[in-house]
């Protein structure tokens, strides 16, 4: 014999009945006990009716009227006219009984748990009655039996305890006497020996089915609900969650204890005792395999974790003090005090020194817990042997569950490493002695992020999801967006990376989409859907999203933006930037950013600060990390200045070449930064600091080739006017170099802790002589490369190459 439980339907009552009867018709011939929970969300209406009965007569009568009309409509929809009269009579009689009960509650102005249990029982009774009648109409051998005659409980109304000896006797006797193929019973309800209606609490209908299955030693317990089995995580929070095909009783209990609502722990116990398999199926998709819960599941040693679950709105209570050390009985007194107030303890951990005990409870129980614990230990607290109870709120528990965790090393390390990489702070840890569960207490705000992070680590084969927040969509930023869009398929297929742009901003607008911004029309979305840009509002939005594997990308030249990097790194969000200001600011600030990056395990990459897409910084780091020593750096680090001096030919004036470079995007938005040498000074400063030198920008020796009046220009327009005024001066510099067959190069040097920049004339034998266009070149003279320097050469300016450098850093950060 099999036991089937139906419920969890959120559709209209009649639709649910049709679907259930259709499923039962297709079942193989045999005997079935069918347990039914209240269908169509009627329980909520009944609870509301009971709560209002003590104070607002007109409203509860209105609710009862709607319930009656709804049931009458269901009867008219499901049954032919000739079949309706006795069904309508049954419904009306029960509605009248409900109304009489509510009138009594109104008279005494008090709603007891006993009365509420009786009111709520109507939902299960009506659902099971109508399903049985519909099966009869199909010509099936079906009867309806009131579970209150079979399941006997104590008088703890609202969550009654079952008397299994008496209940099993009634159940066995009934099923021996009745030979009907389909026996339909209401779930969730029982009765005392005095025939008072009781309810079995949360998940009570599943529990009813398990009690019946255990009593009659059923071959299978099927629980039909509205999801396709137990999931690897909550699918409302983790989009990638999928059904678990097989799971052990113990694993199912652990997951359900920590928040998996498909099945509740009391349901599993009776079935587990008799080794009865439990199959969870979806009434909306009956062909789905669902989840099978039984004792000997097929083990997969390579997959240690079966599921991830969690409980939100939790608080930690910590009792500590030197008076606890070596003194027995404190734990007993603590848990007895909580038990007296019926406070459920979710989580327990104790320090090895016996100095403290920490327990986790629901936030709703905080006041009761504090009152009873302070009272229990008042003497010790007064004598200062114990500290006053410490309470921490706004927490949650994440639990990783799996039978195979004990067979594989490193599961806990993998779990906490993943949480740490995403800056999820673990407040407390507990691991069961059976090694089937590792629990961690974290901030409530990190719940979604933690679930997704752990699910990705334990269940998801690539792709790895990367979430970008990009500021700056000018020439570099727009090219970056274009490159990401073009490479998405390649990243997905070859590197197993799913790169999503979640936030986007320019100087005026910012736009966010938690599913990822469509890169084919990002500009339109930013302009039309964007809100006013404010860097602090932008950061708040990023914190609120709190997504795993998040990166902040700065494509601006803004000092305000550069000064926010520390805040991103502190929140575990990596920073990718082509903005040189942060790394060339005060040395202490630069070091702090590097330290924060290491401490919070958040990447801080700025390759494009020096050579656009050229691997200048990464090569330098590789040399140093491998033990090489840097003797000297010589470099042409300005693609814009190199372009300018390479194209300063013939009758073309210096001003014309500068404007051409700016038009092509080779200079900074303000070309004075390039021509003053400030841009190159920042670059050589960054290289010097990467070598370990604590230089400041003011320490760099600079030999400016600009006349002083040009350097002191009040605006870009004023600067251009002065360049025109000094055109003969620039012709003279060029002609002097050509006279000796030399070429002009703006060179940066670092040697023996000293850095300098300036315009020089180089001979044909020098490597810099052959530099063409906007190319950069870096010469690393090291202990290993002493005879011939290590040379890095290539385009050092331009939006496209700079964007590709930023893109490269994004990919590096994912590793």
PDB file of N, CA and C in Angstrom, residues 21 43 53 79 124 184 196 246 296 301 311 348 377 402 416 431 469 515 556 578 583 622 666 699 724 738 774 793 809:
ATOM      1  N   UNK A  21      -7.087  14.596  -8.981  1.00  0.00           N
ATOM      2  CA  UNK A  21      -7.875  13.446  -9.438  1.00  0.00           C
ATOM      3  C   UNK A  21      -7.323  12.867 -10.736  1.00  0.00           C
ATOM      4  N   UNK A  43      -6.548  28.209   4.209  1.00  0.00           N
ATOM      5  CA  UNK A  43      -6.127  28.268   5.614  1.00  0.00           C
ATOM      6  C   UNK A  43      -5.909  29.701   6.072  1.00  0.00           C
ATOM      7  N   UNK A  53     -12.762  37.205  14.687  1.00  0.00           N
ATOM      8  CA  UNK A  53     -14.006  36.831  15.358  1.00  0.00           C
ATOM      9  C   UNK A  53     -14.123  37.443  16.747  1.00  0.00           C
ATOM     10  N   UNK A  79     -19.028  19.286 -10.396  1.00  0.00           N
ATOM     11  CA  UNK A  79     -19.983  18.192 -10.346  1.00  0.00           C
ATOM     12  C   UNK A  79     -21.241  18.512 -11.161  1.00  0.00           C
ATOM     13  N   UNK A 124      -8.886  21.496   5.610  1.00  0.00           N
ATOM     14  CA  UNK A 124      -8.511  20.122   5.278  1.00  0.00           C
ATOM     15  C   UNK A 124      -9.749  19.236   5.105  1.00  0.00           C
ATOM     16  N   UNK A 184      -9.358   8.658   1.336  1.00  0.00           N
ATOM     17  CA  UNK A 184      -8.944  10.064   1.386  1.00  0.00           C
ATOM     18  C   UNK A 184      -9.096  10.571   2.817  1.00  0.00           C
ATOM     19  N   UNK A 196     -11.580  16.518  21.128  1.00  0.00           N
ATOM     20  CA  UNK A 196     -11.342  17.934  20.822  1.00  0.00           C
ATOM     21  C   UNK A 196     -10.386  18.016  19.628  1.00  0.00           C
ATOM     22  N   UNK A 246      18.481  12.181  -5.189  1.00  0.00           N
ATOM     23  CA  UNK A 246      18.457  11.244  -4.075  1.00  0.00           C
ATOM     24  C   UNK A 246      19.103  11.884  -2.857  1.00  0.00           C
ATOM     25  N   UNK A 296      19.499   4.164   1.777  1.00  0.00           N
ATOM     26  CA  UNK A 296      20.696   3.796   1.017  1.00  0.00           C
ATOM     27  C   UNK A 296      20.734   4.524  -0.311  1.00  0.00           C
ATOM     28  N   UNK A 301      31.171  10.030  -4.112  1.00  0.00           N
ATOM     29  CA  UNK A 301      32.226  10.516  -3.214  1.00  0.00           C
ATOM     30  C   UNK A 301      32.801  11.846  -3.691  1.00  0.00           C
ATOM     31  N   UNK A 311      18.815  29.829   7.651  1.00  0.00           N
ATOM     32  CA  UNK A 311      17.737  30.434   8.436  1.00  0.00           C
ATOM     33  C   UNK A 311      18.065  31.912   8.632  1.00  0.00           C
ATOM     34  N   UNK A 348      24.381  25.850  18.430  1.00  0.00           N
ATOM     35  CA  UNK A 348      25.144  25.824  19.686  1.00  0.00           C
ATOM     36  C   UNK A 348      26.626  25.744  19.359  1.00  0.00           C
ATOM     37  N   UNK A 377      20.703  33.384  35.968  1.00  0.00           N
ATOM     38  CA  UNK A 377      22.100  33.603  36.358  1.00  0.00           C
ATOM     39  C   UNK A 377      22.295  34.946  37.068  1.00  0.00           C
ATOM     40  N   UNK A 402      25.801  17.316   3.819  1.00  0.00           N
ATOM     41  CA  UNK A 402      26.129  16.199   2.936  1.00  0.00           C
ATOM     42  C   UNK A 402      26.705  15.024   3.693  1.00  0.00           C
ATOM     43  N   UNK A 416      34.794  28.028   3.767  1.00  0.00           N
ATOM     44  CA  UNK A 416      35.182  29.285   4.405  1.00  0.00           C
ATOM     45  C   UNK A 416      36.101  30.124   3.522  1.00  0.00           C
ATOM     46  N   UNK A 431      30.035  22.397  13.759  1.00  0.00           N
ATOM     47  CA  UNK A 431      30.067  21.223  12.895  1.00  0.00           C
ATOM     48  C   UNK A 431      29.639  20.019  13.713  1.00  0.00           C
ATOM     49  N   UNK A 469      30.792  46.763 -11.986  1.00  0.00           N
ATOM     50  CA  UNK A 469      30.212  48.086 -11.761  1.00  0.00           C
ATOM     51  C   UNK A 469      31.201  49.079 -12.372  1.00  0.00           C
ATOM     52  N   UNK A 515      19.990  41.895 -13.263  1.00  0.00           N
ATOM     53  CA  UNK A 515      20.129  40.758 -14.179  1.00  0.00           C
ATOM     54  C   UNK A 515      21.205  41.003 -15.234  1.00  0.00           C
ATOM     55  N   UNK A 556      37.722  56.623 -15.417  1.00  0.00           N
ATOM     56  CA  UNK A 556      37.740  58.079 -15.382  1.00  0.00           C
ATOM     57  C   UNK A 556      39.144  58.593 -15.076  1.00  0.00           C
ATOM     58  N   UNK A 578      42.228  52.425 -14.779  1.00  0.00           N
ATOM     59  CA  UNK A 578      43.236  53.059 -15.632  1.00  0.00           C
ATOM     60  C   UNK A 578      43.505  54.488 -15.151  1.00  0.00           C
ATOM     61  N   UNK A 583      47.270  55.572  -7.401  1.00  0.00           N
ATOM     62  CA  UNK A 583      48.587  54.950  -7.221  1.00  0.00           C
ATOM     63  C   UNK A 583      49.727  55.955  -7.232  1.00  0.00           C
ATOM     64  N   UNK A 622      56.702  40.177 -12.016  1.00  0.00           N
ATOM     65  CA  UNK A 622      57.218  38.818 -12.241  1.00  0.00           C
ATOM     66  C   UNK A 622      58.726  38.766 -12.002  1.00  0.00           C
ATOM     67  N   UNK A 666      44.781  60.266 -28.084  1.00  0.00           N
ATOM     68  CA  UNK A 666      46.054  59.807 -27.544  1.00  0.00           C
ATOM     69  C   UNK A 666      46.460  60.566 -26.282  1.00  0.00           C
ATOM     70  N   UNK A 699      59.321  64.043  -5.317  1.00  0.00           N
ATOM     71  CA  UNK A 699      60.721  63.588  -5.322  1.00  0.00           C
ATOM     72  C   UNK A 699      61.264  63.385  -6.734  1.00  0.00           C
ATOM     73  N   UNK A 724      50.866  78.419 -29.737  1.00  0.00           N
ATOM     74  CA  UNK A 724      50.968  79.095 -31.028  1.00  0.00           C
ATOM     75  C   UNK A 724      51.975  80.240 -30.963  1.00  0.00           C
ATOM     76  N   UNK A 738      67.554  67.538 -35.137  1.00  0.00           N
ATOM     77  CA  UNK A 738      67.755  67.048 -36.495  1.00  0.00           C
ATOM     78  C   UNK A 738      69.150  67.384 -37.020  1.00  0.00           C
ATOM     79  N   UNK A 774      52.662  56.109 -31.796  1.00  0.00           N
ATOM     80  CA  UNK A 774      52.359  56.346 -30.379  1.00  0.00           C
ATOM     81  C   UNK A 774      52.944  55.245 -29.497  1.00  0.00           C
ATOM     82  N   UNK A 793      57.714  46.700 -25.738  1.00  0.00           N
ATOM     83  CA  UNK A 793      57.428  47.745 -26.719  1.00  0.00           C
ATOM     84  C   UNK A 793      56.054  47.522 -27.323  1.00  0.00           C
ATOM     85  N   UNK A 809      42.830  43.082 -17.255  1.00  0.00           N
ATOM     86  CA  UNK A 809      42.880  43.096 -15.788  1.00  0.00           C
ATOM     87  C   UNK A 809      41.612  42.488 -15.179  1.00  0.00           C
TER      88      UNK A 809
END
